[in-house]
PDB file of C-alpha atoms in Angstrom:
ATOM      1  CA  MET A   1      88.459 -47.837  73.511  1.00 89.00           C
ATOM      2  CA  ALA A   2      86.553 -46.062  70.771  1.00 95.00           C
ATOM      3  CA  ARG A   3      82.991 -47.332  70.283  1.00 97.00           C
ATOM      4  CA  PHE A   4      82.911 -46.329  66.619  1.00 98.00           C
ATOM      5  CA  THR A   5      85.341 -47.039  63.786  1.00 97.00           C
ATOM      6  CA  ARG A   6      86.937 -44.303  61.746  1.00 97.00           C
ATOM      7  CA  ILE A   7      84.842 -45.373  58.760  1.00 97.00           C
ATOM      8  CA  GLU A   8      81.671 -45.009  60.822  1.00 98.00           C
ATOM      9  CA  VAL A   9      82.807 -41.524  61.853  1.00 98.00           C
ATOM     10  CA  ALA A  10      83.413 -40.464  58.246  1.00 97.00           C
ATOM     11  CA  LEU A  11      80.045 -41.795  57.093  1.00 98.00           C
ATOM     12  CA  LYS A  12      78.072 -40.271  59.953  1.00 98.00           C
ATOM     13  CA  VAL A  13      79.483 -36.754  59.567  1.00 98.00           C
ATOM     14  CA  LYS A  14      78.499 -36.925  55.911  1.00 97.00           C
ATOM     15  CA  GLU A  15      75.015 -38.172  56.780  1.00 97.00           C
ATOM     16  CA  THR A  16      74.167 -35.529  59.381  1.00 97.00           C
ATOM     17  CA  GLY A  17      76.216 -32.754  57.793  1.00 98.00           C
ATOM     18  CA  ILE A  18      77.108 -30.961  61.018  1.00 98.00           C
ATOM     19  CA  VAL A  19      79.557 -31.373  63.886  1.00 98.00           C
ATOM     20  CA  PRO A  20      78.773 -29.256  66.964  1.00 98.00           C
ATOM     21  CA  VAL A  21      82.011 -27.931  68.486  1.00 98.00           C
ATOM     22  CA  PHE A  22      81.857 -27.098  72.200  1.00 98.00           C
ATOM     23  CA  TYR A  23      83.824 -26.748  75.443  1.00 98.00           C
ATOM     24  CA  HIS A  24      82.818 -26.112  79.008  1.00 97.00           C
ATOM     25  CA  ALA A  25      84.607 -26.893  82.260  1.00 98.00           C
ATOM     26  CA  ASP A  26      81.376 -28.066  83.906  1.00 98.00           C
ATOM     27  CA  ALA A  27      80.616 -31.665  82.942  1.00 98.00           C
ATOM     28  CA  GLU A  28      76.930 -31.290  83.802  1.00 98.00           C
ATOM     29  CA  ILE A  29      76.558 -28.438  81.343  1.00 98.00           C
ATOM     30  CA  GLY A  30      78.421 -30.536  78.810  1.00 98.00           C
ATOM     31  CA  LYS A  31      75.958 -33.385  79.313  1.00 98.00           C
ATOM     32  CA  ASN A  32      73.008 -31.053  78.819  1.00 98.00           C
ATOM     33  CA  ILE A  33      74.548 -29.652  75.642  1.00 98.00           C
ATOM     34  CA  LEU A  34      75.207 -33.157  74.347  1.00 98.00           C
ATOM     35  CA  LYS A  35      71.612 -34.157  75.045  1.00 98.00           C
ATOM     36  CA  ALA A  36      70.251 -31.027  73.362  1.00 98.00           C
ATOM     37  CA  CYS A  37      72.311 -31.686  70.234  1.00 98.00           C
ATOM     38  CA  TYR A  38      71.389 -35.368  70.245  1.00 98.00           C
ATOM     39  CA  ASP A  39      67.698 -34.547  70.495  1.00 98.00           C
ATOM     40  CA  GLY A  40      68.140 -32.271  67.484  1.00 98.00           C
ATOM     41  CA  GLY A  41      69.599 -35.093  65.418  1.00 98.00           C
ATOM     42  CA  ALA A  42      73.353 -34.557  65.825  1.00 98.00           C
ATOM     43  CA  ARG A  43      75.261 -37.825  65.984  1.00 98.00           C
ATOM     44  CA  VAL A  44      78.833 -36.514  65.914  1.00 98.00           C
ATOM     45  CA  PHE A  45      80.082 -34.052  68.536  1.00 98.00           C
ATOM     46  CA  GLU A  46      83.477 -32.421  69.075  1.00 98.00           C
ATOM     47  CA  PHE A  47      84.483 -31.487  72.623  1.00 98.00           C
ATOM     48  CA  THR A  48      87.445 -29.136  72.430  1.00 98.00           C
ATOM     49  CA  ASN A  49      90.533 -29.591  74.579  1.00 98.00           C
ATOM     50  CA  ARG A  50      90.624 -26.003  75.762  1.00 94.00           C
ATOM     51  CA  GLY A  51      90.842 -25.820  79.572  1.00 91.00           C
ATOM     52  CA  ASP A  52      92.641 -27.322  82.546  1.00 94.00           C
ATOM     53  CA  PHE A  53      91.503 -30.878  83.282  1.00 96.00           C
ATOM     54  CA  ALA A  54      89.494 -30.935  80.049  1.00 98.00           C
ATOM     55  CA  HIS A  55      90.296 -34.632  79.717  1.00 98.00           C
ATOM     56  CA  GLU A  56      88.548 -35.327  83.018  1.00 98.00           C
ATOM     57  CA  VAL A  57      85.401 -33.588  81.805  1.00 98.00           C
ATOM     58  CA  PHE A  58      85.651 -35.477  78.542  1.00 98.00           C
ATOM     59  CA  ALA A  59      85.896 -38.824  80.337  1.00 98.00           C
ATOM     60  CA  GLU A  60      82.621 -38.073  82.113  1.00 98.00           C
ATOM     61  CA  LEU A  61      80.958 -37.134  78.834  1.00 98.00           C
ATOM     62  CA  VAL A  62      82.148 -40.357  77.193  1.00 98.00           C
ATOM     63  CA  LYS A  63      80.605 -42.452  79.966  1.00 98.00           C
ATOM     64  CA  TYR A  64      77.395 -40.420  79.850  1.00 98.00           C
ATOM     65  CA  SER A  65      77.091 -40.762  76.076  1.00 98.00           C
ATOM     66  CA  ALA A  66      77.641 -44.514  76.172  1.00 97.00           C
ATOM     67  CA  GLN A  67      74.774 -44.926  78.631  1.00 97.00           C
ATOM     68  CA  GLU A  68      72.302 -42.218  77.640  1.00 98.00           C
ATOM     69  CA  LEU A  69      73.098 -41.277  74.029  1.00 98.00           C
ATOM     70  CA  PRO A  70      74.165 -44.579  72.440  1.00 97.00           C
ATOM     71  CA  GLU A  71      74.357 -43.273  68.861  1.00 98.00           C
ATOM     72  CA  MET A  72      76.413 -40.205  69.689  1.00 98.00           C
ATOM     73  CA  ILE A  73      79.949 -40.318  68.281  1.00 98.00           C
ATOM     74  CA  LEU A  74      81.952 -38.193  70.708  1.00 98.00           C
ATOM     75  CA  GLY A  75      85.392 -36.938  69.790  1.00 98.00           C
ATOM     76  CA  VAL A  76      87.916 -34.342  70.886  1.00 98.00           C
ATOM     77  CA  GLY A  77      89.267 -31.239  69.175  1.00 98.00           C
ATOM     78  CA  SER A  78      92.168 -28.797  69.576  1.00 97.00           C
ATOM     79  CA  VAL A  79      94.718 -31.621  69.835  1.00 98.00           C
ATOM     80  CA  VAL A  80      98.155 -30.539  68.660  1.00 97.00           C
ATOM     81  CA  ASP A  81     100.571 -33.156  70.031  1.00 98.00           C
ATOM     82  CA  THR A  82     100.957 -36.907  70.455  1.00 98.00           C
ATOM     83  CA  GLY A  83     100.756 -36.940  74.247  1.00 98.00           C
ATOM     84  CA  THR A  84      97.378 -35.246  74.236  1.00 98.00           C
ATOM     85  CA  ALA A  85      96.149 -37.527  71.455  1.00 98.00           C
ATOM     86  CA  SER A  86      97.176 -40.620  73.417  1.00 98.00           C
ATOM     87  CA  LEU A  87      95.516 -39.309  76.575  1.00 98.00           C
ATOM     88  CA  TYR A  88      92.175 -38.847  74.840  1.00 98.00           C
ATOM     89  CA  ILE A  89      92.421 -42.167  73.024  1.00 98.00           C
ATOM     90  CA  GLN A  90      92.765 -43.822  76.433  1.00 97.00           C
ATOM     91  CA  ASN A  91      89.705 -41.865  77.560  1.00 98.00           C
ATOM     92  CA  GLY A  92      87.634 -43.332  74.745  1.00 98.00           C
ATOM     93  CA  THR A  93      87.582 -40.685  72.043  1.00 98.00           C
ATOM     94  CA  ASN A  94      86.122 -41.803  68.728  1.00 98.00           C
ATOM     95  CA  PHE A  95      87.980 -39.223  66.694  1.00 98.00           C
ATOM     96  CA  ILE A  96      90.588 -36.501  67.027  1.00 98.00           C
ATOM     97  CA  VAL A  97      90.374 -33.080  65.391  1.00 98.00           C
ATOM     98  CA  ALA A  98      93.357 -30.749  65.246  1.00 97.00           C
ATOM     99  CA  PRO A  99      93.848 -27.107  64.267  1.00 95.00           C
ATOM    100  CA  VAL A 100      97.193 -28.087  62.707  1.00 96.00           C
ATOM    101  CA  LEU A 101      98.689 -30.883  60.615  1.00 97.00           C
ATOM    102  CA  ASN A 102     101.070 -32.905  62.790  1.00 98.00           C
ATOM    103  CA  PRO A 103     102.208 -36.173  61.142  1.00 98.00           C
ATOM    104  CA  GLU A 104     103.181 -37.630  64.513  1.00 98.00           C
ATOM    105  CA  VAL A 105      99.587 -37.300  65.724  1.00 98.00           C
ATOM    106  CA  ALA A 106      98.505 -39.096  62.555  1.00 98.00           C
ATOM    107  CA  LYS A 107     100.743 -42.039  63.455  1.00 98.00           C
ATOM    108  CA  VAL A 108      99.317 -42.283  66.968  1.00 98.00           C
ATOM    109  CA  CYS A 109      95.762 -42.278  65.630  1.00 98.00           C
ATOM    110  CA  ASN A 110      96.499 -44.714  62.830  1.00 98.00           C
ATOM    111  CA  ARG A 111      98.016 -47.238  65.210  1.00 97.00           C
ATOM    112  CA  ARG A 112      94.692 -47.415  67.033  1.00 97.00           C
ATOM    113  CA  LYS A 113      92.547 -46.860  63.920  1.00 97.00           C
ATOM    114  CA  ILE A 114      91.152 -43.633  65.330  1.00 98.00           C
ATOM    115  CA  SER A 115      89.714 -41.095  62.898  1.00 98.00           C
ATOM    116  CA  TRP A 116      92.036 -38.084  62.575  1.00 98.00           C
ATOM    117  CA  MET A 117      90.850 -34.768  61.108  1.00 98.00           C
ATOM    118  CA  PRO A 118      93.760 -32.312  60.878  1.00 98.00           C
ATOM    119  CA  GLY A 119      93.492 -28.596  60.269  1.00 96.00           C
ATOM    120  CA  CYS A 120      94.746 -27.548  56.848  1.00 96.00           C
ATOM    121  CA  GLY A 121      95.117 -24.204  55.120  1.00 94.00           C
ATOM    122  CA  SER A 122      96.439 -25.081  51.677  1.00 94.00           C
ATOM    123  CA  VAL A 123      96.093 -27.633  48.901  1.00 96.00           C
ATOM    124  CA  SER A 124      99.511 -29.061  49.791  1.00 97.00           C
ATOM    125  CA  GLU A 125      98.507 -29.581  53.423  1.00 97.00           C
ATOM    126  CA  ILE A 126      95.228 -31.225  52.421  1.00 97.00           C
ATOM    127  CA  SER A 127      97.059 -33.592  50.075  1.00 98.00           C
ATOM    128  CA  TYR A 128      99.669 -34.420  52.729  1.00 98.00           C
ATOM    129  CA  ALA A 129      96.949 -35.070  55.321  1.00 98.00           C
ATOM    130  CA  GLU A 130      95.268 -37.502  52.928  1.00 98.00           C
ATOM    131  CA  GLU A 131      98.615 -39.187  52.321  1.00 98.00           C
ATOM    132  CA  LEU A 132      98.857 -39.636  56.104  1.00 98.00           C
ATOM    133  CA  GLY A 133      95.442 -41.301  56.180  1.00 97.00           C
ATOM    134  CA  ALA A 134      92.957 -38.520  56.903  1.00 98.00           C
ATOM    135  CA  GLU A 135      89.534 -39.368  55.490  1.00 98.00           C
ATOM    136  CA  VAL A 136      88.169 -35.920  56.370  1.00 98.00           C
ATOM    137  CA  VAL A 137      90.272 -32.768  56.622  1.00 98.00           C
ATOM    138  CA  LYS A 138      89.354 -29.613  58.465  1.00 97.00           C
ATOM    139  CA  ILE A 139      89.995 -26.147  57.101  1.00 95.00           C
ATOM    140  CA  PHE A 140      90.469 -23.690  59.925  1.00 87.00           C
ATOM    141  CA  PRO A 141      89.768 -20.910  60.416  1.00 87.00           C
ATOM    142  CA  ALA A 142      87.546 -21.507  57.411  1.00 92.00           C
ATOM    143  CA  SER A 143      86.453 -17.944  56.729  1.00 90.00           C
ATOM    144  CA  GLN A 144      90.037 -16.642  56.981  1.00 91.00           C
ATOM    145  CA  VAL A 145      91.533 -19.437  54.879  1.00 91.00           C
ATOM    146  CA  GLY A 146      89.360 -18.425  51.952  1.00 93.00           C
ATOM    147  CA  GLY A 147      85.790 -19.346  52.736  1.00 95.00           C
ATOM    148  CA  PRO A 148      83.530 -21.370  50.430  1.00 97.00           C
ATOM    149  CA  GLU A 149      85.515 -20.298  47.376  1.00 97.00           C
ATOM    150  CA  PHE A 150      88.581 -22.048  48.800  1.00 97.00           C
ATOM    151  CA  ILE A 151      86.700 -25.353  49.023  1.00 97.00           C
ATOM    152  CA  LYS A 152      85.321 -24.922  45.518  1.00 97.00           C
ATOM    153  CA  ALA A 153      88.812 -24.256  44.183  1.00 96.00           C
ATOM    154  CA  VAL A 154      90.301 -27.301  45.936  1.00 97.00           C
ATOM    155  CA  LYS A 155      87.528 -29.631  44.777  1.00 97.00           C
ATOM    156  CA  GLY A 156      88.345 -28.788  41.149  1.00 96.00           C
ATOM    157  CA  PRO A 157      91.659 -30.676  40.924  1.00 96.00           C
ATOM    158  CA  MET A 158      90.933 -32.854  44.014  1.00 97.00           C
ATOM    159  CA  PRO A 159      87.264 -33.909  43.873  1.00 97.00           C
ATOM    160  CA  TRP A 160      87.952 -36.811  46.232  1.00 97.00           C
ATOM    161  CA  SER A 161      88.847 -34.516  49.140  1.00 98.00           C
ATOM    162  CA  ASN A 162      86.389 -34.484  52.056  1.00 98.00           C
ATOM    163  CA  ILE A 163      86.566 -31.019  53.590  1.00 98.00           C
ATOM    164  CA  MET A 164      84.997 -29.829  56.846  1.00 98.00           C
ATOM    165  CA  PRO A 165      85.055 -26.038  57.325  1.00 97.00           C
ATOM    166  CA  THR A 166      85.121 -24.838  60.940  1.00 94.00           C
ATOM    167  CA  GLY A 167      85.321 -21.232  62.048  1.00 90.00           C
ATOM    168  CA  GLY A 168      82.975 -18.714  60.504  1.00 90.00           C
ATOM    169  CA  VAL A 169      80.197 -21.193  59.695  1.00 95.00           C
ATOM    170  CA  LEU A 170      76.730 -20.020  60.741  1.00 96.00           C
ATOM    171  CA  PRO A 171      73.574 -22.127  61.300  1.00 96.00           C
ATOM    172  CA  THR A 172      71.564 -20.189  58.713  1.00 96.00           C
ATOM    173  CA  LYS A 173      70.283 -21.270  55.322  1.00 96.00           C
ATOM    174  CA  GLU A 174      72.135 -18.453  53.576  1.00 97.00           C
ATOM    175  CA  ASN A 175      75.501 -19.303  55.125  1.00 97.00           C
ATOM    176  CA  LEU A 176      75.170 -23.084  55.022  1.00 97.00           C
ATOM    177  CA  SER A 177      74.147 -22.956  51.369  1.00 97.00           C
ATOM    178  CA  GLN A 178      77.427 -21.232  50.506  1.00 97.00           C
ATOM    179  CA  TRP A 179      79.512 -23.990  52.113  1.00 97.00           C
ATOM    180  CA  ILE A 180      77.461 -26.936  50.858  1.00 97.00           C
ATOM    181  CA  SER A 181      77.186 -25.650  47.299  1.00 96.00           C
ATOM    182  CA  ALA A 182      80.959 -25.144  47.319  1.00 97.00           C
ATOM    183  CA  GLY A 183      81.416 -28.840  48.079  1.00 97.00           C
ATOM    184  CA  ALA A 184      81.849 -29.029  51.874  1.00 98.00           C
ATOM    185  CA  TYR A 185      81.633 -32.611  53.148  1.00 98.00           C
ATOM    186  CA  CYS A 186      80.143 -31.376  56.425  1.00 98.00           C
ATOM    187  CA  VAL A 187      80.498 -28.283  58.630  1.00 98.00           C
ATOM    188  CA  GLY A 188      81.709 -27.607  62.148  1.00 97.00           C
ATOM    189  CA  LEU A 189      79.376 -25.334  64.126  1.00 97.00           C
ATOM    190  CA  GLY A 190      80.681 -23.556  67.202  1.00 93.00           C
ATOM    191  CA  SER A 191      79.558 -20.649  69.369  1.00 90.00           C
ATOM    192  CA  GLN A 192      76.789 -19.521  67.012  1.00 91.00           C
ATOM    193  CA  LEU A 193      75.010 -22.804  67.689  1.00 96.00           C
ATOM    194  CA  PHE A 194      75.034 -22.593  71.469  1.00 97.00           C
ATOM    195  CA  VAL A 195      72.669 -19.734  72.157  1.00 95.00           C
ATOM    196  CA  LYS A 196      71.848 -18.451  75.620  1.00 95.00           C
ATOM    197  CA  ASN A 197      68.671 -17.006  77.100  1.00 94.00           C
ATOM    198  CA  GLU A 198      68.258 -13.579  78.673  1.00 92.00           C
ATOM    199  CA  ASN A 199      69.546 -14.964  81.977  1.00 93.00           C
ATOM    200  CA  GLY A 200      72.853 -15.888  80.391  1.00 93.00           C
ATOM    201  CA  GLU A 201      72.157 -19.628  80.604  1.00 96.00           C
ATOM    202  CA  TYR A 202      72.239 -22.026  77.688  1.00 98.00           C
ATOM    203  CA  ASP A 203      68.867 -22.297  75.975  1.00 98.00           C
ATOM    204  CA  TYR A 204      68.787 -26.063  75.458  1.00 98.00           C
ATOM    205  CA  GLU A 205      65.449 -26.107  73.643  1.00 97.00           C
ATOM    206  CA  LYS A 206      66.661 -23.462  71.214  1.00 97.00           C
ATOM    207  CA  ILE A 207      69.914 -25.373  70.681  1.00 98.00           C
ATOM    208  CA  THR A 208      67.944 -28.535  69.856  1.00 98.00           C
ATOM    209  CA  GLU A 209      65.811 -26.559  67.432  1.00 98.00           C
ATOM    210  CA  THR A 210      68.815 -24.935  65.745  1.00 98.00           C
ATOM    211  CA  VAL A 211      70.605 -28.277  65.373  1.00 98.00           C
ATOM    212  CA  ALA A 212      67.519 -29.875  63.825  1.00 98.00           C
ATOM    213  CA  ASN A 213      67.033 -26.934  61.468  1.00 98.00           C
ATOM    214  CA  SER A 214      70.675 -26.962  60.386  1.00 98.00           C
ATOM    215  CA  ILE A 215      70.574 -30.682  59.590  1.00 98.00           C
ATOM    216  CA  GLN A 216      67.354 -30.252  57.626  1.00 98.00           C
ATOM    217  CA  ILE A 217      68.734 -27.279  55.714  1.00 97.00           C
ATOM    218  CA  ILE A 218      71.796 -29.277  54.657  1.00 98.00           C
ATOM    219  CA  LYS A 219      69.676 -32.233  53.565  1.00 97.00           C
ATOM    220  CA  GLU A 220      67.549 -29.960  51.390  1.00 96.00           C
ATOM    221  CA  LEU A 221      70.577 -28.165  49.983  1.00 95.00           C
ATOM    222  CA  ARG A 222      72.220 -31.444  48.965  1.00 94.00           C
ATOM    223  CA  LEU A 223      69.117 -32.436  47.032  1.00 90.00           C
ATOM    224  CA  SER A 224      69.271 -29.200  45.065  1.00 82.00           C
ATOM    225  CA  VAL A 225      73.037 -29.117  44.425  1.00 64.00           C
TER     226      VAL A 225
END
């Protein structure tokens, strides 16, 4: 079962402002990445359902988080169908993120009161997702959908919409300021966050530093908006 309610998920992503988005087939690397992000202040983390047996890796990460990172809200992304959603719910996911809007996935999540963040690319899709119970909607790929200006335009007639851009978001003050000032509820940070050293291995200290800096940047930006 999920350790966190969907309301807790929605509040925590707002509080921290970022959601690291990551996949790796090696559970040990996943644990190290989780720890690095946790040490940097991240409290919501999206593990993407990208490879074979990804659910088995995820199950290990869920158990690890429960024991070692008690405040980490771990969820799964890249879920496009009900079977996959059900599988991850049984493996303890706290939320489900999708690149598409599938109303059947919404029903599965709602039955178990699991937070569902569908991918949307238009005002109509965002409105429909909210009608289906989505507290936070994802725009993806954010830079291709229309970037910060898209969020700003949507928030005009729909100021209640909580929008998380993913895809094209960078952990820099210049880039983050564009999304936050446009009205982003939080941001999803992917490959740009998970830097590697000259040996081609993940630089966990640098990742922790980048996570902490990104969270601080967003906090400061919100005070000035």
